[in-house]
Amino acid sequence: MRRKDREMDADFAMGVLARCEFATLAVMLPDGTSYCIPISPALIGEAVVFHCARHGLKADAMRANPSVCLSAACDISPFPEEFTTEYASAVAFGTAAEVTDTAEKVAALRAICERYAASNMRGFDDAVERSLHRTAVWRIDIDELTGKRKKMAKGPSDE
């Protein structure tokens, strides 16, 4: 990392992954083309889980080459008068694996739904029963994780 003064530890980076509204997943397509797409991640322990369609560019790419990179940012505040932006970010390099065990798949979907649809968990079991067969769940085991933050100094009006 070039800006060592902004480098944060792995716990900070995991916090970014836990709080971000979405993350961007970068994969390599089978023909060698790079491809990135937003996902809705959740954490189970130190692994990132997300769901997607069973077939498509993203799934085909991860099956062909499971090495992935995930980027996330949160706590974003522009400071136009300073021509800068305050932020917290994380970059994770890891290995993607399709979750095929039914119990692990349901647990991952539960974690995702608790994060993004907590107000509708009463409908979770019915939704899983209807769609589990057509939903893919992937887990990213993180190999390398970095965090970065730019925090602006508080001005007199912020004290």
CSV table of N, CA and C in Angstrom, one decimal:
chain,number,residue,atom,x,y,z
A,1,MET,N,0.9,-1.2,0.0
A,1,MET,CA,0.0,0.0,0.0
A,1,MET,C,0.9,1.2,0.0
A,2,ARG,N,0.6,2.1,-0.9
A,2,ARG,CA,1.4,3.3,-1.1
A,2,ARG,C,1.3,4.3,0.1
A,3,ARG,N,0.0,4.5,0.6
A,3,ARG,CA,-0.2,5.4,1.6
A,3,ARG,C,-0.3,4.7,3.0
A,4,LYS,N,0.9,4.4,3.5
A,4,LYS,CA,1.0,3.7,4.8
A,4,LYS,C,0.3,4.4,5.9
A,5,ASP,N,0.2,5.7,5.8
A,5,ASP,CA,-0.5,6.5,6.9
A,5,ASP,C,-2.0,6.3,6.9
A,6,ARG,N,-2.5,5.7,5.9
A,6,ARG,CA,-3.9,5.3,5.9
A,6,ARG,C,-4.2,3.9,6.1
A,7,GLU,N,-3.2,3.1,6.2
A,7,GLU,CA,-3.4,1.6,6.3
A,7,GLU,C,-4.0,1.3,7.7
A,8,MET,N,-4.9,0.3,7.6
A,8,MET,CA,-5.6,-0.1,8.8
A,8,MET,C,-5.5,-1.6,8.9
A,9,ASP,N,-5.7,-2.2,10.1
A,9,ASP,CA,-5.5,-3.6,10.3
A,9,ASP,C,-6.6,-4.5,9.8
A,10,ALA,N,-6.5,-5.8,9.9
A,10,ALA,CA,-7.4,-6.7,9.3
A,10,ALA,C,-8.8,-6.6,10.0
A,11,ASP,N,-8.8,-6.4,11.3
A,11,ASP,CA,-10.1,-6.2,12.0
A,11,ASP,C,-10.9,-5.0,11.5
A,12,PHE,N,-10.2,-4.0,11.2
A,12,PHE,CA,-10.8,-2.8,10.6
A,12,PHE,C,-11.4,-3.2,9.2
A,13,ALA,N,-10.6,-3.9,8.4
A,13,ALA,CA,-11.1,-4.3,7.1
A,13,ALA,C,-12.3,-5.2,7.2
A,14,MET,N,-12.3,-6.1,8.2
A,14,MET,CA,-13.5,-7.0,8.3
A,14,MET,C,-14.7,-6.2,8.7
A,15,GLY,N,-14.5,-5.2,9.5
A,15,GLY,CA,-15.6,-4.3,9.9
A,15,GLY,C,-16.2,-3.6,8.6
A,16,VAL,N,-15.3,-3.2,7.7
A,16,VAL,CA,-15.8,-2.6,6.5
A,16,VAL,C,-16.6,-3.6,5.7
A,17,LEU,N,-16.1,-4.8,5.6
A,17,LEU,CA,-16.9,-5.8,4.9
A,17,LEU,C,-18.2,-6.1,5.6
A,18,ALA,N,-18.3,-6.0,6.9
A,18,ALA,CA,-19.5,-6.2,7.6
A,18,ALA,C,-20.5,-5.0,7.5
A,19,ARG,N,-20.0,-3.8,7.2
A,19,ARG,CA,-20.9,-2.6,7.2
A,19,ARG,C,-21.2,-2.1,5.7
A,20,CYS,N,-20.4,-2.5,4.8
A,20,CYS,CA,-20.6,-1.9,3.4
A,20,CYS,C,-22.0,-2.3,2.9
A,21,GLU,N,-22.6,-1.4,2.1
A,21,GLU,CA,-23.9,-1.6,1.5
A,21,GLU,C,-23.8,-2.7,0.4
A,22,PHE,N,-22.6,-2.7,-0.3
A,22,PHE,CA,-22.4,-3.7,-1.3
A,22,PHE,C,-20.9,-3.8,-1.5
A,23,ALA,N,-20.4,-4.8,-2.1
A,23,ALA,CA,-19.0,-5.0,-2.5
A,23,ALA,C,-18.9,-5.3,-3.9
A,24,THR,N,-17.7,-5.0,-4.5
A,24,THR,CA,-17.5,-5.4,-5.9
A,24,THR,C,-16.6,-6.6,-6.0
A,25,LEU,N,-17.1,-7.6,-6.7
A,25,LEU,CA,-16.3,-8.8,-6.9
A,25,LEU,C,-15.6,-8.8,-8.2
A,26,ALA,N,-14.3,-9.0,-8.2
A,26,ALA,CA,-13.6,-9.1,-9.5
A,26,ALA,C,-13.2,-10.5,-9.7
A,27,VAL,N,-13.4,-11.0,-10.9
A,27,VAL,CA,-13.1,-12.3,-11.4
A,27,VAL,C,-12.5,-12.3,-12.7
A,28,MET,N,-11.9,-13.4,-13.2
A,28,MET,CA,-11.4,-13.5,-14.5
A,28,MET,C,-12.2,-14.5,-15.3
A,29,LEU,N,-12.8,-14.0,-16.4
A,29,LEU,CA,-13.6,-14.9,-17.2
A,29,LEU,C,-12.8,-16.0,-17.9
A,30,PRO,N,-13.4,-17.1,-18.3
A,30,PRO,CA,-12.6,-18.1,-18.9
A,30,PRO,C,-11.8,-17.7,-20.1
A,31,ASP,N,-12.2,-16.7,-20.8
A,31,ASP,CA,-11.4,-16.2,-22.0
A,31,ASP,C,-10.3,-15.2,-21.6
A,32,GLY,N,-10.1,-15.0,-20.3
A,32,GLY,CA,-9.0,-14.1,-19.8
A,32,GLY,C,-9.5,-12.6,-19.6
A,33,THR,N,-10.7,-12.3,-19.9
A,33,THR,CA,-11.3,-11.0,-19.7
A,33,THR,C,-11.6,-10.8,-18.2
A,34,SER,N,-11.2,-9.6,-17.7
A,34,SER,CA,-11.5,-9.3,-16.3
A,34,SER,C,-13.0,-8.9,-16.3
A,35,TYR,N,-13.6,-9.1,-15.1
A,35,TYR,CA,-15.1,-8.8,-15.0
A,35,TYR,C,-15.3,-8.5,-13.5
A,36,CYS,N,-16.0,-7.4,-13.2
A,36,CYS,CA,-16.3,-7.1,-11.8
A,36,CYS,C,-17.8,-6.8,-11.8
A,37,ILE,N,-18.4,-7.2,-10.6
A,37,ILE,CA,-19.8,-7.0,-10.4
A,37,ILE,C,-20.1,-6.8,-9.0
A,38,PRO,N,-21.1,-5.9,-8.7
A,38,PRO,CA,-21.5,-5.7,-7.3
A,38,PRO,C,-22.2,-7.0,-6.7
A,39,ILE,N,-21.9,-7.2,-5.4
A,39,ILE,CA,-22.6,-8.3,-4.7
A,39,ILE,C,-23.1,-7.8,-3.4
A,40,SER,N,-24.0,-8.6,-2.8
A,40,SER,CA,-24.4,-8.3,-1.4
A,40,SER,C,-23.8,-9.3,-0.5
A,41,PRO,N,-22.7,-8.9,0.1
A,41,PRO,CA,-22.0,-9.9,1.0
A,41,PRO,C,-22.5,-10.0,2.4
A,42,ALA,N,-22.2,-11.1,3.0
A,42,ALA,CA,-22.4,-11.2,4.5
A,42,ALA,C,-21.2,-12.0,5.0
A,43,LEU,N,-20.9,-11.9,6.3
A,43,LEU,CA,-19.8,-12.6,6.9
A,43,LEU,C,-20.3,-13.8,7.7
A,44,ILE,N,-19.6,-14.9,7.6
A,44,ILE,CA,-19.8,-16.0,8.5
A,44,ILE,C,-18.4,-16.3,9.0
A,45,GLY,N,-18.1,-16.0,10.2
A,45,GLY,CA,-16.8,-16.1,10.7
A,45,GLY,C,-15.9,-15.2,9.9
A,46,GLU,N,-14.8,-15.7,9.3
A,46,GLU,CA,-13.9,-14.9,8.5
A,46,GLU,C,-14.1,-15.1,7.0
A,47,ALA,N,-15.2,-15.7,6.6
A,47,ALA,CA,-15.5,-15.9,5.2
A,47,ALA,C,-16.6,-15.0,4.8
A,48,VAL,N,-16.5,-14.6,3.5
A,48,VAL,CA,-17.6,-13.8,2.9
A,48,VAL,C,-18.5,-14.8,2.1
A,49,VAL,N,-19.8,-14.6,2.3
A,49,VAL,CA,-20.7,-15.4,1.5
A,49,VAL,C,-21.6,-14.4,0.7
A,50,PHE,N,-22.1,-15.0,-0.4
A,50,PHE,CA,-23.1,-14.2,-1.2
A,50,PHE,C,-23.8,-15.2,-2.1
A,51,HIS,N,-25.0,-14.7,-2.6
A,51,HIS,CA,-25.8,-15.6,-3.5
A,51,HIS,C,-25.8,-15.0,-4.9
A,52,CYS,N,-26.1,-15.9,-5.8
A,52,CYS,CA,-26.3,-15.5,-7.2
A,52,CYS,C,-27.0,-16.6,-8.0
A,53,ALA,N,-27.2,-16.3,-9.3
A,53,ALA,CA,-27.8,-17.4,-10.1
A,53,ALA,C,-26.8,-18.5,-10.2
A,54,ARG,N,-27.4,-19.7,-10.5
A,54,ARG,CA,-26.5,-20.9,-10.6
A,54,ARG,C,-25.6,-20.8,-11.9
A,55,HIS,N,-26.1,-20.1,-12.9
A,55,HIS,CA,-25.3,-20.0,-14.2
A,55,HIS,C,-25.2,-18.6,-14.6
A,56,GLY,N,-24.1,-18.2,-15.3
A,56,GLY,CA,-23.9,-16.9,-15.7
A,56,GLY,C,-22.4,-16.6,-15.7
A,57,LEU,N,-22.1,-15.4,-16.1
A,57,LEU,CA,-20.6,-15.0,-16.2
A,57,LEU,C,-19.9,-15.2,-14.9
A,58,LYS,N,-20.5,-14.7,-13.8
A,58,LYS,CA,-19.8,-14.7,-12.5
A,58,LYS,C,-19.6,-16.2,-12.1
A,59,ALA,N,-20.6,-17.0,-12.1
A,59,ALA,CA,-20.5,-18.4,-11.7
A,59,ALA,C,-19.5,-19.1,-12.6
A,60,ASP,N,-19.6,-19.0,-13.9
A,60,ASP,CA,-18.7,-19.6,-14.8
A,60,ASP,C,-17.3,-19.2,-14.6
A,61,ALA,N,-17.1,-17.9,-14.3
A,61,ALA,CA,-15.7,-17.5,-14.1
A,61,ALA,C,-15.1,-18.1,-12.8
A,62,MET,N,-15.9,-18.1,-11.7
A,62,MET,CA,-15.4,-18.7,-10.5
A,62,MET,C,-15.1,-20.2,-10.5
A,63,ARG,N,-15.9,-20.9,-11.3
A,63,ARG,CA,-15.7,-22.3,-11.5
A,63,ARG,C,-14.4,-22.5,-12.3
A,64,ALA,N,-14.1,-21.7,-13.3
A,64,ALA,CA,-12.9,-21.8,-14.1
A,64,ALA,C,-11.7,-21.4,-13.4
A,65,ASN,N,-11.8,-20.3,-12.6
A,65,ASN,CA,-10.7,-19.7,-11.9
A,65,ASN,C,-11.2,-19.2,-10.5
A,66,PRO,N,-11.0,-19.9,-9.4
A,66,PRO,CA,-11.6,-19.5,-8.2
A,66,PRO,C,-10.9,-18.3,-7.5
A,67,SER,N,-9.8,-17.8,-8.0
A,67,SER,CA,-9.1,-16.7,-7.4
A,67,SER,C,-9.9,-15.4,-7.7
A,68,VAL,N,-10.2,-14.7,-6.6
A,68,VAL,CA,-11.1,-13.5,-6.7
A,68,VAL,C,-10.5,-12.4,-5.9
A,69,CYS,N,-11.0,-11.2,-6.2
A,69,CYS,CA,-10.7,-10.0,-5.4
A,69,CYS,C,-12.0,-9.3,-5.1
A,70,LEU,N,-12.1,-8.9,-3.8
A,70,LEU,CA,-13.4,-8.2,-3.4
A,70,LEU,C,-13.0,-6.8,-2.9
A,71,SER,N,-13.7,-5.8,-3.3
A,71,SER,CA,-13.4,-4.4,-2.8
A,71,SER,C,-14.7,-3.9,-2.2
A,72,ALA,N,-14.6,-3.2,-1.1
A,72,ALA,CA,-15.7,-2.6,-0.4
A,72,ALA,C,-15.3,-1.2,0.2
A,73,ALA,N,-16.3,-0.4,0.3
A,73,ALA,CA,-16.1,0.9,0.9
A,73,ALA,C,-17.3,1.3,1.7
A,74,CYS,N,-17.1,2.1,2.7
A,74,CYS,CA,-18.3,2.6,3.5
A,74,CYS,C,-17.8,3.9,4.2
A,75,ASP,N,-18.7,4.5,5.0
A,75,ASP,CA,-18.3,5.7,5.8
A,75,ASP,C,-17.8,6.8,4.8
A,76,ILE,N,-18.5,7.0,3.7
A,76,ILE,CA,-18.0,7.9,2.6
A,76,ILE,C,-18.6,9.3,2.8
A,77,SER,N,-17.8,10.3,2.9
A,77,SER,CA,-18.2,11.6,3.1
A,77,SER,C,-17.4,12.5,2.2
A,78,PRO,N,-18.0,13.2,1.2
A,78,PRO,CA,-17.2,14.1,0.4
A,78,PRO,C,-16.9,15.4,1.2
A,79,PHE,N,-15.7,15.9,0.9
A,79,PHE,CA,-15.3,17.2,1.5
A,79,PHE,C,-15.0,18.1,0.3
A,80,PRO,N,-16.0,18.6,-0.4
A,80,PRO,CA,-15.7,19.4,-1.7
A,80,PRO,C,-14.8,20.6,-1.5
A,81,GLU,N,-14.9,21.2,-0.3
A,81,GLU,CA,-14.1,22.4,-0.1
A,81,GLU,C,-12.6,22.0,0.0
A,82,GLU,N,-12.3,20.7,0.3
A,82,GLU,CA,-10.9,20.3,0.3
A,82,GLU,C,-10.6,19.4,-0.9
A,83,PHE,N,-11.5,19.3,-1.8
A,83,PHE,CA,-11.3,18.4,-3.0
A,83,PHE,C,-10.9,17.0,-2.6
A,84,THR,N,-11.6,16.4,-1.6
A,84,THR,CA,-11.3,15.1,-1.2
A,84,THR,C,-12.5,14.4,-0.6
A,85,THR,N,-12.3,13.2,-0.2
A,85,THR,CA,-13.4,12.3,0.3
A,85,THR,C,-12.9,11.5,1.5
A,86,GLU,N,-13.7,11.5,2.5
A,86,GLU,CA,-13.4,10.7,3.7
A,86,GLU,C,-14.0,9.3,3.4
A,87,TYR,N,-13.3,8.2,3.8
A,87,TYR,CA,-13.8,6.9,3.5
A,87,TYR,C,-13.1,5.8,4.4
A,88,ALA,N,-13.7,4.6,4.4
A,88,ALA,CA,-13.1,3.4,4.9
A,88,ALA,C,-13.2,2.4,3.8
A,89,SER,N,-12.2,1.6,3.6
A,89,SER,CA,-12.2,0.6,2.5
A,89,SER,C,-11.5,-0.7,2.9
A,90,ALA,N,-11.8,-1.7,2.2
A,90,ALA,CA,-11.2,-3.0,2.3
A,90,ALA,C,-11.0,-3.7,1.0
A,91,VAL,N,-9.9,-4.4,0.8
A,91,VAL,CA,-9.7,-5.2,-0.3
A,91,VAL,C,-9.3,-6.6,0.2
A,92,ALA,N,-10.0,-7.6,-0.4
A,92,ALA,CA,-9.7,-9.0,0.0
A,92,ALA,C,-9.4,-9.8,-1.2
A,93,PHE,N,-8.3,-10.5,-1.1
A,93,PHE,CA,-8.0,-11.5,-2.1
A,93,PHE,C,-8.3,-12.9,-1.5
A,94,GLY,N,-8.9,-13.7,-2.3
A,94,GLY,CA,-9.3,-15.0,-1.8
A,94,GLY,C,-9.6,-16.0,-2.8
A,95,THR,N,-10.2,-17.1,-2.3
A,95,THR,CA,-10.5,-18.3,-3.1
A,95,THR,C,-12.0,-18.5,-3.0
A,96,ALA,N,-12.7,-18.5,-4.1
A,96,ALA,CA,-14.2,-18.7,-4.1
A,96,ALA,C,-14.5,-20.2,-4.2
A,97,ALA,N,-15.5,-20.6,-3.5
A,97,ALA,CA,-15.9,-22.0,-3.5
A,97,ALA,C,-17.4,-22.0,-3.5
A,98,GLU,N,-18.0,-22.8,-4.4
A,98,GLU,CA,-19.5,-22.9,-4.4
A,98,GLU,C,-19.9,-23.8,-3.2
A,99,VAL,N,-20.9,-23.3,-2.5
A,99,VAL,CA,-21.4,-24.0,-1.3
A,99,VAL,C,-22.5,-25.0,-1.9
A,100,THR,N,-22.2,-26.3,-1.6
A,100,THR,CA,-23.1,-27.3,-2.1
A,100,THR,C,-23.8,-28.1,-1.0
A,101,ASP,N,-23.3,-28.0,0.2
A,101,ASP,CA,-23.9,-28.6,1.4
A,101,ASP,C,-25.2,-27.9,1.7
A,102,THR,N,-26.3,-28.5,1.8
A,102,THR,CA,-27.6,-27.8,2.0
A,102,THR,C,-27.6,-27.0,3.3
A,103,ALA,N,-27.1,-27.6,4.4
A,103,ALA,CA,-27.2,-26.9,5.7
A,103,ALA,C,-26.3,-25.6,5.6
A,104,GLU,N,-25.1,-25.7,5.0
A,104,GLU,CA,-24.2,-24.6,4.9
A,104,GLU,C,-24.8,-23.5,4.0
A,105,LYS,N,-25.5,-24.0,3.0
A,105,LYS,CA,-26.1,-23.1,2.0
A,105,LYS,C,-27.2,-22.3,2.7
A,106,VAL,N,-28.1,-23.0,3.4
A,106,VAL,CA,-29.2,-22.3,4.2
A,106,VAL,C,-28.6,-21.4,5.2
A,107,ALA,N,-27.6,-21.8,5.9
A,107,ALA,CA,-26.9,-20.9,6.9
A,107,ALA,C,-26.4,-19.6,6.2
A,108,ALA,N,-25.8,-19.7,5.1
A,108,ALA,CA,-25.3,-18.6,4.4
A,108,ALA,C,-26.4,-17.7,3.9
A,109,LEU,N,-27.5,-18.3,3.4
A,109,LEU,CA,-28.6,-17.5,2.9
A,109,LEU,C,-29.3,-16.8,4.1
A,110,ARG,N,-29.3,-17.4,5.3
A,110,ARG,CA,-29.8,-16.8,6.5
A,110,ARG,C,-29.0,-15.6,6.9
A,111,ALA,N,-27.7,-15.7,6.8
A,111,ALA,CA,-26.8,-14.6,7.2
A,111,ALA,C,-27.0,-13.4,6.2
A,112,ILE,N,-27.1,-13.7,4.9
A,112,ILE,CA,-27.4,-12.7,3.9
A,112,ILE,C,-28.7,-12.0,4.2
A,113,CYS,N,-29.8,-12.8,4.4
A,113,CYS,CA,-31.1,-12.2,4.7
A,113,CYS,C,-31.2,-11.5,6.0
A,114,GLU,N,-30.5,-12.0,7.0
A,114,GLU,CA,-30.5,-11.2,8.3
A,114,GLU,C,-29.8,-9.9,8.1
A,115,ARG,N,-28.9,-9.8,7.2
A,115,ARG,CA,-28.2,-8.5,7.0
A,115,ARG,C,-29.1,-7.6,6.1
A,116,TYR,N,-29.7,-8.1,5.0
A,116,TYR,CA,-30.3,-7.2,4.1
A,116,TYR,C,-31.9,-7.3,4.1
A,117,ALA,N,-32.4,-8.2,4.8
A,117,ALA,CA,-33.9,-8.3,4.9
A,117,ALA,C,-34.4,-8.7,6.3
A,118,ALA,N,-33.7,-8.2,7.3
A,118,ALA,CA,-34.0,-8.5,8.7
A,118,ALA,C,-35.5,-8.3,9.0
A,119,SER,N,-36.1,-7.4,8.4
A,119,SER,CA,-37.6,-7.1,8.8
A,119,SER,C,-38.5,-8.1,8.2
A,120,ASN,N,-38.0,-9.0,7.3
A,120,ASN,CA,-38.8,-10.0,6.7
A,120,ASN,C,-38.4,-11.5,6.9
A,121,MET,N,-37.7,-11.7,8.0
A,121,MET,CA,-37.2,-13.0,8.3
A,121,MET,C,-38.3,-14.0,8.6
A,122,ARG,N,-39.5,-13.6,8.9
A,122,ARG,CA,-40.6,-14.5,9.1
A,122,ARG,C,-40.9,-15.3,7.8
A,123,GLY,N,-40.6,-14.7,6.6
A,123,GLY,CA,-40.8,-15.3,5.4
A,123,GLY,C,-39.6,-16.1,4.9
A,124,PHE,N,-38.5,-16.2,5.6
A,124,PHE,CA,-37.3,-16.8,5.2
A,124,PHE,C,-37.5,-18.3,4.8
A,125,ASP,N,-38.0,-19.1,5.7
A,125,ASP,CA,-38.1,-20.5,5.5
A,125,ASP,C,-38.9,-20.8,4.2
A,126,ASP,N,-40.0,-20.1,4.0
A,126,ASP,CA,-40.8,-20.3,2.8
A,126,ASP,C,-40.0,-19.9,1.5
A,127,ALA,N,-39.3,-18.8,1.6
A,127,ALA,CA,-38.5,-18.4,0.4
A,127,ALA,C,-37.4,-19.4,0.1
A,128,VAL,N,-36.8,-19.9,1.1
A,128,VAL,CA,-35.7,-20.9,0.9
A,128,VAL,C,-36.3,-22.2,0.3
A,129,GLU,N,-37.4,-22.6,0.8
A,129,GLU,CA,-38.1,-23.8,0.3
A,129,GLU,C,-38.4,-23.6,-1.2
A,130,ARG,N,-38.9,-22.4,-1.6
A,130,ARG,CA,-39.2,-22.2,-3.0
A,130,ARG,C,-38.0,-22.0,-3.9
A,131,SER,N,-36.9,-21.5,-3.4
A,131,SER,CA,-35.8,-21.1,-4.4
A,131,SER,C,-34.5,-21.7,-4.1
A,132,LEU,N,-34.3,-22.5,-3.1
A,132,LEU,CA,-33.0,-23.1,-2.8
A,132,LEU,C,-32.4,-23.9,-4.0
A,133,HIS,N,-33.3,-24.6,-4.7
A,133,HIS,CA,-32.8,-25.4,-5.9
A,133,HIS,C,-32.3,-24.6,-7.0
A,134,ARG,N,-32.6,-23.3,-7.1
A,134,ARG,CA,-32.2,-22.5,-8.2
A,134,ARG,C,-31.2,-21.4,-7.8
A,135,THR,N,-30.8,-21.4,-6.6
A,135,THR,CA,-30.0,-20.3,-6.0
A,135,THR,C,-28.6,-20.9,-5.8
A,136,ALA,N,-27.6,-20.2,-6.2
A,136,ALA,CA,-26.2,-20.6,-5.9
A,136,ALA,C,-25.7,-19.8,-4.7
A,137,VAL,N,-24.9,-20.4,-3.9
A,137,VAL,CA,-24.3,-19.6,-2.8
A,137,VAL,C,-22.8,-19.9,-2.9
A,138,TRP,N,-22.0,-18.8,-2.7
A,138,TRP,CA,-20.6,-18.9,-2.8
A,138,TRP,C,-19.9,-18.4,-1.5
A,139,ARG,N,-18.8,-19.0,-1.2
A,139,ARG,CA,-18.0,-18.6,0.0
A,139,ARG,C,-16.7,-18.1,-0.5
A,140,ILE,N,-16.2,-17.0,0.0
A,140,ILE,CA,-14.8,-16.6,-0.3
A,140,ILE,C,-14.0,-16.8,0.9
A,141,ASP,N,-13.0,-17.6,0.9
A,141,ASP,CA,-12.1,-17.8,2.0
A,141,ASP,C,-11.0,-16.8,1.7
A,142,ILE,N,-10.8,-15.9,2.6
A,142,ILE,CA,-9.9,-14.8,2.4
A,142,ILE,C,-8.4,-15.2,2.7
A,143,ASP,N,-7.6,-14.9,1.7
A,143,ASP,CA,-6.1,-15.2,1.8
A,143,ASP,C,-5.4,-14.0,2.3
A,144,GLU,N,-5.8,-12.8,1.8
A,144,GLU,CA,-5.1,-11.5,2.1
A,144,GLU,C,-6.2,-10.5,2.2
A,145,LEU,N,-6.0,-9.6,3.3
A,145,LEU,CA,-7.0,-8.6,3.5
A,145,LEU,C,-6.3,-7.3,4.0
A,146,THR,N,-6.7,-6.2,3.3
A,146,THR,CA,-6.1,-4.9,3.7
A,146,THR,C,-7.2,-3.9,3.9
A,147,GLY,N,-7.0,-3.0,4.8
A,147,GLY,CA,-7.9,-1.9,5.1
A,147,GLY,C,-7.3,-0.6,4.9
A,148,LYS,N,-8.1,0.4,4.6
A,148,LYS,CA,-7.5,1.7,4.4
A,148,LYS,C,-8.6,2.7,4.9
A,149,ARG,N,-8.2,3.9,5.4
A,149,ARG,CA,-9.1,4.9,5.9
A,149,ARG,C,-8.5,6.3,5.6
A,150,LYS,N,-9.3,7.1,5.2
A,150,LYS,CA,-9.0,8.6,5.1
A,150,LYS,C,-10.0,9.3,6.0
A,151,LYS,N,-9.5,9.8,7.1
A,151,LYS,CA,-10.4,10.5,8.1
A,151,LYS,C,-9.9,12.0,8.1
A,152,MET,N,-10.8,12.9,7.9
A,152,MET,CA,-10.5,14.3,7.9
A,152,MET,C,-10.5,14.8,9.3
A,153,ALA,N,-9.6,15.7,9.6
A,153,ALA,CA,-9.6,16.3,10.9
A,153,ALA,C,-10.8,17.1,11.1
A,154,LYS,N,-11.3,17.1,12.4
A,154,LYS,CA,-12.6,17.8,12.7
A,154,LYS,C,-12.3,19.3,12.7
A,155,GLY,N,-13.2,20.1,12.2
A,155,GLY,CA,-13.1,21.5,12.2
A,155,GLY,C,-13.7,22.1,13.5
A,156,PRO,N,-13.6,23.4,13.7
A,156,PRO,CA,-14.1,24.0,14.9
A,156,PRO,C,-15.6,23.8,15.1
A,157,SER,N,-16.3,23.7,14.0
A,157,SER,CA,-17.8,23.5,14.1
A,157,SER,C,-18.2,22.1,14.5
A,158,ASP,N,-17.2,21.1,14.4
A,158,ASP,CA,-17.5,19.7,14.7
A,158,ASP,C,-17.2,19.4,16.2
A,159,GLU,N,-16.6,20.3,16.9
A,159,GLU,CA,-16.2,20.0,18.3
A,159,GLU,C,-17.4,20.2,19.3
